[in-house]
Coordinates of C-alpha atoms and ligand atoms in Angstrom, one line a residue:
X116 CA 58.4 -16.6 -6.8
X117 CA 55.2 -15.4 -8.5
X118 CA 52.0 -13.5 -8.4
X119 CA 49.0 -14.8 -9.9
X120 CA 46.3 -12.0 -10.3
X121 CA 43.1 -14.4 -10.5
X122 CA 40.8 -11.6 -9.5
X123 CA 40.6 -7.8 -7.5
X124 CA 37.7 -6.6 -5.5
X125 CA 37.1 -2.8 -5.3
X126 CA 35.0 -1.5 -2.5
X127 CA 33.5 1.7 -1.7
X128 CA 34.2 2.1 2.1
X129 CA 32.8 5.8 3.9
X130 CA 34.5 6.9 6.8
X131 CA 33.5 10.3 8.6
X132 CA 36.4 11.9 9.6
X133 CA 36.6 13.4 13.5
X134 CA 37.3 17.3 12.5
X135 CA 36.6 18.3 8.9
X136 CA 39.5 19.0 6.3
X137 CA 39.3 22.1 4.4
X138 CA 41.4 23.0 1.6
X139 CA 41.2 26.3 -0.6
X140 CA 39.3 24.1 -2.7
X141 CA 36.6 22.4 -0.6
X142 CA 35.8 21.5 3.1
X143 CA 35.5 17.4 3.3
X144 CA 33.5 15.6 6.2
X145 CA 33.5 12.5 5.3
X146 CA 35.6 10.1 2.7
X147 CA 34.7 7.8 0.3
X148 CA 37.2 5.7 0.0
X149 CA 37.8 3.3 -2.9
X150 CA 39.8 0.3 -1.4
X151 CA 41.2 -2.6 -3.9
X152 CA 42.2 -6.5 -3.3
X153 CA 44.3 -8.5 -5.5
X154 CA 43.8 -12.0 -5.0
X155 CA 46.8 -13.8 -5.6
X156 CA 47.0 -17.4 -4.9
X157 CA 45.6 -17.6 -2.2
X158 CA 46.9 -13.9 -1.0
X159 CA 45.1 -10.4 -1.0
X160 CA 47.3 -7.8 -1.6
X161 CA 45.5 -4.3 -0.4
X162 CA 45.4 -1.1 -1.8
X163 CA 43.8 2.4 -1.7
X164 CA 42.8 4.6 -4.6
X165 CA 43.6 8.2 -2.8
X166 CA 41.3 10.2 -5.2
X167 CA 39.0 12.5 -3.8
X168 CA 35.0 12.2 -3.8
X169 CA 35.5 15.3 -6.7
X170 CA 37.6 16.0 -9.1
X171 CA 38.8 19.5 -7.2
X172 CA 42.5 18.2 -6.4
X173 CA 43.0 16.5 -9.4
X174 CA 40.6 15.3 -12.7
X175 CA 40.4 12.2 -10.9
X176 CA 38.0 11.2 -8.2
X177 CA 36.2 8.3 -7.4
X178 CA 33.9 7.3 -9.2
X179 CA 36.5 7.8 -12.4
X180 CA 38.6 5.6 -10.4
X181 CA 36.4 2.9 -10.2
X182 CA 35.2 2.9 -13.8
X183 CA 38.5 2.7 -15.1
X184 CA 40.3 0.0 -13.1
X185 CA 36.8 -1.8 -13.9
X186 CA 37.3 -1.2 -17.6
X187 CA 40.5 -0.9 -18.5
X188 CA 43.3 -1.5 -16.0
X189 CA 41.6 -4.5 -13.8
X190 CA 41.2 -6.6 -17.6
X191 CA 44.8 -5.5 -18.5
X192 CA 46.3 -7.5 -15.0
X193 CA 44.0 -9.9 -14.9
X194 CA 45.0 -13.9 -15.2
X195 CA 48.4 -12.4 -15.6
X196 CA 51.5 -13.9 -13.8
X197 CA 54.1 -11.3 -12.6
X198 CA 57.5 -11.9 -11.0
X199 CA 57.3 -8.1 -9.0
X200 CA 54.7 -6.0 -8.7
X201 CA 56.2 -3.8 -11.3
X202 CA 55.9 -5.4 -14.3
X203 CA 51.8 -4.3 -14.0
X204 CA 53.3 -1.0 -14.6
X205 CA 53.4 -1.0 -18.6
X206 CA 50.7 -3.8 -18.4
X207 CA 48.6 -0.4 -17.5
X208 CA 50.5 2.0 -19.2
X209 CA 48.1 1.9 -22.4
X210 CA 45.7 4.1 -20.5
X211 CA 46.6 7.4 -20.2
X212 CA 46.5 9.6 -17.0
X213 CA 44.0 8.1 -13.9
X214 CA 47.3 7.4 -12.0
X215 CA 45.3 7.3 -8.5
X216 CA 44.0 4.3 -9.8
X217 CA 46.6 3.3 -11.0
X218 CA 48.6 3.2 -8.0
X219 CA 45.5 1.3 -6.4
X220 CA 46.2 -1.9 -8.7
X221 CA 50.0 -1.6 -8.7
X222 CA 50.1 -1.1 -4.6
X223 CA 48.1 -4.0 -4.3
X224 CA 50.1 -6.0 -5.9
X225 CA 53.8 -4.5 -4.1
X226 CA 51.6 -6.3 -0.7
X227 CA 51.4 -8.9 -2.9
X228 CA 54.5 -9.1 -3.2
X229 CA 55.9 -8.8 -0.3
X230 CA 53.4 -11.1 1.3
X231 CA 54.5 -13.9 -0.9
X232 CA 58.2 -13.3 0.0
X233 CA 57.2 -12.8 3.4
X234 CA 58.8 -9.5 4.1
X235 CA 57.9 -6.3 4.9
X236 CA 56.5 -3.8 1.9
X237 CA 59.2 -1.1 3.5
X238 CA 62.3 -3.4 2.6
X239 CA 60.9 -4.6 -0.4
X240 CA 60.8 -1.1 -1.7
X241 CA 64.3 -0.3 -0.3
X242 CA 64.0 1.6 2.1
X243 CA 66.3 1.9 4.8
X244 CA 65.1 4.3 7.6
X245 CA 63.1 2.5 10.6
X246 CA 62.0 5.9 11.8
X247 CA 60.5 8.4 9.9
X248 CA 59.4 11.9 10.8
X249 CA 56.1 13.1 11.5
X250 CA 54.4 16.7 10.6
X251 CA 50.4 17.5 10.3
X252 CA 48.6 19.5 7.7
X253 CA 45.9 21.5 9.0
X254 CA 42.7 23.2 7.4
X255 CA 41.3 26.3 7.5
X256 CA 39.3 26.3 10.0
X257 CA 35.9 28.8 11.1
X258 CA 38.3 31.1 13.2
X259 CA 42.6 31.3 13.7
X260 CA 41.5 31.3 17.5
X261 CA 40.5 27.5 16.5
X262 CA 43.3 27.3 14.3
X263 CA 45.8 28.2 17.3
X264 CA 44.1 25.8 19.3
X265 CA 44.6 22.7 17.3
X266 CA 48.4 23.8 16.4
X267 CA 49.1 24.1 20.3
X268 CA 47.6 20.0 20.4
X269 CA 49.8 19.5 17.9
X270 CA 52.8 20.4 18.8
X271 CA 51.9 19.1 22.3
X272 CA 51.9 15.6 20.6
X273 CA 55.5 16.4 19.3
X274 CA 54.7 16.5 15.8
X275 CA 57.8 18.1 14.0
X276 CA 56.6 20.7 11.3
X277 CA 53.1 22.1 11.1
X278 CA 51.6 22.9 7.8
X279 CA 48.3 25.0 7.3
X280 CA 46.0 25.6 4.2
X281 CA 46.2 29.3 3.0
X282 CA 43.8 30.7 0.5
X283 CA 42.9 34.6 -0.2
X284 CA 41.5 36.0 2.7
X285 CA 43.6 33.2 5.0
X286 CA 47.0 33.8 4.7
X287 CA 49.2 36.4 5.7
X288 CA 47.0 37.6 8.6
X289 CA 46.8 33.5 9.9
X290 CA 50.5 33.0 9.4
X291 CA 51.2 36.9 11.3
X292 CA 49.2 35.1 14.5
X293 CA 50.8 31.7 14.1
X294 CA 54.4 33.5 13.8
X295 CA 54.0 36.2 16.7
X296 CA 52.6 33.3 19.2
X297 CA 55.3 31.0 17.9
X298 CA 58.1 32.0 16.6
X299 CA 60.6 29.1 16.0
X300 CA 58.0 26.4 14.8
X301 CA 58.9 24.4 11.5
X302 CA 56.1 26.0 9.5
X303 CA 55.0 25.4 6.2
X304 CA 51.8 26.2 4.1
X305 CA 50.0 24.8 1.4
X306 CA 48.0 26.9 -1.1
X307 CA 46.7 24.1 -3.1
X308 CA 46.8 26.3 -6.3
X309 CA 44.9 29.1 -5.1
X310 CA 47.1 32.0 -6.3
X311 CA 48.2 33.4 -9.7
X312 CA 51.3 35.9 -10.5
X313 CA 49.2 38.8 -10.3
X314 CA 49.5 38.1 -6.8
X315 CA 53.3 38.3 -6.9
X316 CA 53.2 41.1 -4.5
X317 CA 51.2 39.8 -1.9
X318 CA 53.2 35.9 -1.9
X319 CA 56.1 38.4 -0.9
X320 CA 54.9 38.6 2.4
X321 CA 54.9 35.1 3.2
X322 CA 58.5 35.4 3.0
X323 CA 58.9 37.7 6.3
X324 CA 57.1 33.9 8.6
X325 CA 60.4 32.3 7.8
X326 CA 58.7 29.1 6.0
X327 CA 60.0 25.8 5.7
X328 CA 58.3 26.2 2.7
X329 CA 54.9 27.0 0.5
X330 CA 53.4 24.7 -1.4
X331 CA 51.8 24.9 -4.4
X332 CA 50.9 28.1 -4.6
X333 CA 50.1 28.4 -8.4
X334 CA 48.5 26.3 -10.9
X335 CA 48.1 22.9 -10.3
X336 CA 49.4 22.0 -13.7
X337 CA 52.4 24.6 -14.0
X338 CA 56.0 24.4 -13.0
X339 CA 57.1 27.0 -15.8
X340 CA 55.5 30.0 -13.7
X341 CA 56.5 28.6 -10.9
X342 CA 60.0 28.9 -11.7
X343 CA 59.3 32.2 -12.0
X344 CA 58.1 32.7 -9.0
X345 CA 60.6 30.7 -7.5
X346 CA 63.2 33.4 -8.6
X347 CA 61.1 36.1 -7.0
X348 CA 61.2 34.7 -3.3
X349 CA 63.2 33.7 -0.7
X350 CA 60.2 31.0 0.6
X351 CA 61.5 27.7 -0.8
X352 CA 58.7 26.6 -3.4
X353 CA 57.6 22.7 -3.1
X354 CA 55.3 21.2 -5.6
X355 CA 52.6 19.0 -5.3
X356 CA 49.7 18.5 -7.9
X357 CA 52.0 19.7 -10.6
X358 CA 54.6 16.7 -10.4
X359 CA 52.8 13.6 -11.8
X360 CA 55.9 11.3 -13.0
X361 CA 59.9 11.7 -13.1
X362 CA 60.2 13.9 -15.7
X363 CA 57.7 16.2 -14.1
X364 CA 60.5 16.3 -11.3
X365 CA 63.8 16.5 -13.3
X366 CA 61.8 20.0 -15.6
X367 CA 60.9 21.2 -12.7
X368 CA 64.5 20.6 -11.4
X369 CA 66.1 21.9 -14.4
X370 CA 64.0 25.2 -14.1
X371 CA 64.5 25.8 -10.7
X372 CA 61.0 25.6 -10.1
X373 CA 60.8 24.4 -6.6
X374 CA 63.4 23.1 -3.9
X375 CA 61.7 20.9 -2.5
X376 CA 58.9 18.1 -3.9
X377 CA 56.1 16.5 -2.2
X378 CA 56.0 12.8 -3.2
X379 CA 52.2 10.8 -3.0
X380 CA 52.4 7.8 -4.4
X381 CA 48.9 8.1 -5.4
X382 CA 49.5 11.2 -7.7
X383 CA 52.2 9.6 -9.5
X384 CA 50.7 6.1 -10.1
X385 CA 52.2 4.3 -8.1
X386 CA 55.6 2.8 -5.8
X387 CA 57.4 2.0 -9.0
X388 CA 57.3 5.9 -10.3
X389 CA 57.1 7.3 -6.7
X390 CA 60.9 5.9 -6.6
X391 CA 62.1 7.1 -9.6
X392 CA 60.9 10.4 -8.4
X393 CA 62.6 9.9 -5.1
X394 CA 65.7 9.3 -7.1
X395 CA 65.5 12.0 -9.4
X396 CA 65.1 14.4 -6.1
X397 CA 68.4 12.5 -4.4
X398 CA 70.5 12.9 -6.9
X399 CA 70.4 16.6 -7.6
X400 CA 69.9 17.0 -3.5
X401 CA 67.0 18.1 -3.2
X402 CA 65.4 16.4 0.0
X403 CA 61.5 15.0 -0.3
X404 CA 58.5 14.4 2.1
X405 CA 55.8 11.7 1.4
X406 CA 52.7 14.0 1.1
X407 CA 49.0 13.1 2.3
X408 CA 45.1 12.7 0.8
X409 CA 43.6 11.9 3.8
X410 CA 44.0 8.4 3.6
X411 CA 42.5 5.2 5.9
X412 CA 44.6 3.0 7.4
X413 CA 45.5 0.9 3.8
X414 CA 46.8 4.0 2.2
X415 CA 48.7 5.5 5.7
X416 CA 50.6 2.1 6.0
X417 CA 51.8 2.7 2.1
X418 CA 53.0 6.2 2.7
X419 CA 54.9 4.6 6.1
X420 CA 56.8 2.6 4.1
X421 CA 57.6 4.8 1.0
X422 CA 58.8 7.1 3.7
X423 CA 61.5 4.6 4.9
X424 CA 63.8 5.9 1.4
X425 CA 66.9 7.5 2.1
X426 CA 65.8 11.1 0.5
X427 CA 62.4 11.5 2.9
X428 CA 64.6 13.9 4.6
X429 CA 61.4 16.5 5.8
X430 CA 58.5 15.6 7.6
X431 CA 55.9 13.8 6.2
X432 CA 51.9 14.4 6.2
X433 CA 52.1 10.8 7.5
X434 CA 50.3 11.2 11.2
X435 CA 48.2 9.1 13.4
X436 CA 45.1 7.6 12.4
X437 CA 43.3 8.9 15.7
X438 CA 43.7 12.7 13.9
X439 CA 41.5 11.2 11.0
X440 CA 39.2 8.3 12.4
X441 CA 37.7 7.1 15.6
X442 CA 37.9 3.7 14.2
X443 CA 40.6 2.9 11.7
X444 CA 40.6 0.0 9.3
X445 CA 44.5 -1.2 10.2
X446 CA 45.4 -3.0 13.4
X447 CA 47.3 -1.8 15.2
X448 CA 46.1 1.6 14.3
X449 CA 49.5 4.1 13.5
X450 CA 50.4 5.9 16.7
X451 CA 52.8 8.6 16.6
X452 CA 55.6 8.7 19.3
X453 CA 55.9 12.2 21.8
X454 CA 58.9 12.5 19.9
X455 CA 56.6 12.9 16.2
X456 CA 57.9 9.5 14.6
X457 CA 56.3 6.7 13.7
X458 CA 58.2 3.1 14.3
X459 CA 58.4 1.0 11.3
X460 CA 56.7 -2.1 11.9
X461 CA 58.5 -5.4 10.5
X462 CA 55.5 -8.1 9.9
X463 CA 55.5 -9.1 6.5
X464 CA 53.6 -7.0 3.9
X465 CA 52.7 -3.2 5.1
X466 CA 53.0 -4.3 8.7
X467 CA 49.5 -4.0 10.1
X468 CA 46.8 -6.4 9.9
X469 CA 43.5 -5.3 7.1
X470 CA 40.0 -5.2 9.1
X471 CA 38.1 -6.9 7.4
X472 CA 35.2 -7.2 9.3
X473 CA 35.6 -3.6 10.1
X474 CA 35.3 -2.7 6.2
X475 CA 32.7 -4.9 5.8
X476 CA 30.8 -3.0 7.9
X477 CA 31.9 0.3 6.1
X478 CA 31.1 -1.0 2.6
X479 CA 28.5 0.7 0.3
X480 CA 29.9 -0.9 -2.4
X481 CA 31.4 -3.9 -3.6
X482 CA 32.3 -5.7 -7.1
X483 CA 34.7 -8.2 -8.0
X484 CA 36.1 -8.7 -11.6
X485 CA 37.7 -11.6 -12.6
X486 CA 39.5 -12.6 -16.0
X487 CA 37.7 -12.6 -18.7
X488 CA 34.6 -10.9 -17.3
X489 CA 34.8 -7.3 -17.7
X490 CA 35.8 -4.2 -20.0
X491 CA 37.7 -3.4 -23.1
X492 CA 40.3 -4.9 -24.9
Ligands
LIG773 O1 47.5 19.2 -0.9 O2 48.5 18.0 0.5 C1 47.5 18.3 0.0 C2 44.5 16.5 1.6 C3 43.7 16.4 0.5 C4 44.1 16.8 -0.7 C5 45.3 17.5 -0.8 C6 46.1 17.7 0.3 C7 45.7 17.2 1.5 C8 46.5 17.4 2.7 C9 46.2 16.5 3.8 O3 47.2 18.3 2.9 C10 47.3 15.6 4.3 C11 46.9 14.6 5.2 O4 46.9 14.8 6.4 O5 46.6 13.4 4.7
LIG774 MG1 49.6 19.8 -1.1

């Protein structure tokens, strides 16, 4: 069995989200979402750059995304016959970086895939769990009383670990309010880089909440100072922006940098490096969660099934579409049970059926590159 990549479509799909997200780097209210189709003989294998509108999470965003699967990593699939989605891998690996987009092209093609062999994406990237554990990450918000209030819905929907965003000026005083109204919660937070080691001696008093964990809290590029850090608390460290790739895990690993990793497969470029991350992480024991960007329902369903490894041993920022979107481009939409789990579905490809009609509607903007008609050689 083949795949036969005879042309891909890349939209530009907005989709205002119900409450707005806000990180310590920027308060989003609507996405702009780049979604990609590979057609394949007669099959169109969906995926979902997960870059932000600005290049505040990462140096990617989307309008990089688009110009370089345009330019560079669309021409280098194109008219190209693959046995597994894989082998695009070092078809693309010429361009350096932009690994958002190029996990668009190479999750595309694992639906593809497991279209054509009429299984579901989950099994095809073997995973074994048909259950998988639900958490929510939640903003900063204008006041903790609002912050309170949408933790107390949360847990109310049984999700199983509740993460907030922390920044200067939001952090110990939140997680103090959070702690003394609830004091047994799974509870994590994210810092999204905001901190340096001059603040060594104020990250010492997110130890006394009793985290899960906190994530990120330094640079988004370092893991040496956050081994460092690491040494310094008892708060496991988990790491986010800084691991882009394998090796990124094992250093990290080696240095004792973290003890825990977030795994998007967006950030690392893709399923094929997302599970050699995943195995780096299971063989030295150290458990993994499948981390969020806020995606529709293309990208949700790919973090579903990535979340079905063995090692996805935490709670995921994988939760129902209804927190994100009134309407959501994936039928059925994901619903999360009261017990904070999400069913694996077992139709053939990512297990929910692409709106198109729906995107249509949504699209702002729309090309389609075939062999031989665009970019650089
Ligand atoms: O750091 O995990 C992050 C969203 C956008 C950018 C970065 C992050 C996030 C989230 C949201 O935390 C997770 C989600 O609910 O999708
Ligand atoms: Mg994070």
């Amino acid at each position: 069995m083949t795949i036969k990549i005879e042309a891909i479509t890349l939209r530009e799909i907005q989709m205002p989200l119900v409450h707005f997200f806000e990180t310590s780097f920027k308060r989003t209210f609507s996405r702009q979402i780049l979604l990609l189709t590979a057609h394949c003989d007669g099959i169109n294998g969906w995926g979902e750059c997960v870059a932000g509108e600005d290049p505040y999470y990462s140096s990617e965003w989307t309008e990089s995304a688009w110009a370089t699967i345009k330019n560079y990593l669309a021409p280098a699939v194109l008219g190209r016959t693959l046995s597994k989605a894989g082998e695009s891998v070092p078809l693309m690996a010429r361009v350096r970086g932009h690994d958002m987009a190029k996990a668009a092209v190479e999750n595309a093609l694992w639906d593809a895939e497991a279209q054509e062999k009429q299984m579901p994406l989950w099994k095809l990237l073997g995973g074994t769990l048909r259950e998988i554990s639900c958490g929510v990450s939640i903003g900063i918000q204008d006041s903790v009383e609002q912050l309170l209030e949408k933790i107390q819905t949360e847990l109310a929907a049984g999700y199983r670990r509740i993460k907030v965003k922390v920044k200067p000026g939001w952090d110990v005083n939140v997680l103090e309010r959070i702690r003394s109204r609830w004091p047994e919660i799974v509870l994590s937070c994210d810092a999204n880089s905001a901190y340096t080691l001059d603040d060594l001696e104020h990250l010492r008093k997110f130890d006394q909440f009793n985290l899960l964990m906190i994530e990120q809290p330094l640079w988004h590029d370092d893991i040496y100072y956050h081994s460092r850090l690491q040494q310094e608390l008892r708060t496991s460290i988990c790491l986010d922006e800084s691991i882009r790739h394998a090796r990124d895990a094992a250093k990290a690993l080696d240095l004792s940098a973290c003890r825990i990793i977030n795994i998007k497969v967006g950030r690392v470029g893709g399923f094929t490096e997302a599970k050699k991350v995943h195995d780096v992480c299971a063989s030295r024991n150290i458990p993994v969660w499948c981390g969020g960007m806020l995606e529709s329902g293309v990208g949700r369903s790919h973090n579903i099934a990535l979340s079905t490894l063995p090692n996805f041993r935490l709670p995921g920022d994988v939760s129902a579409s209804k927190r994100y979107w009134k309407e959501d481009i994936i039928e059925p939409e994901v619903v999360v049970t009261p017990q904070g789990t999400i069913l694996i579905r077992d139709a053939p490809g990512a297990g929910y059926r692409v709106r198109e009609d729906l995107i249509e509607k949504l699209t702002v903007r729309k090309e389609t590159i075939r062999a031989g008609t665009a970019g650089t050689t």
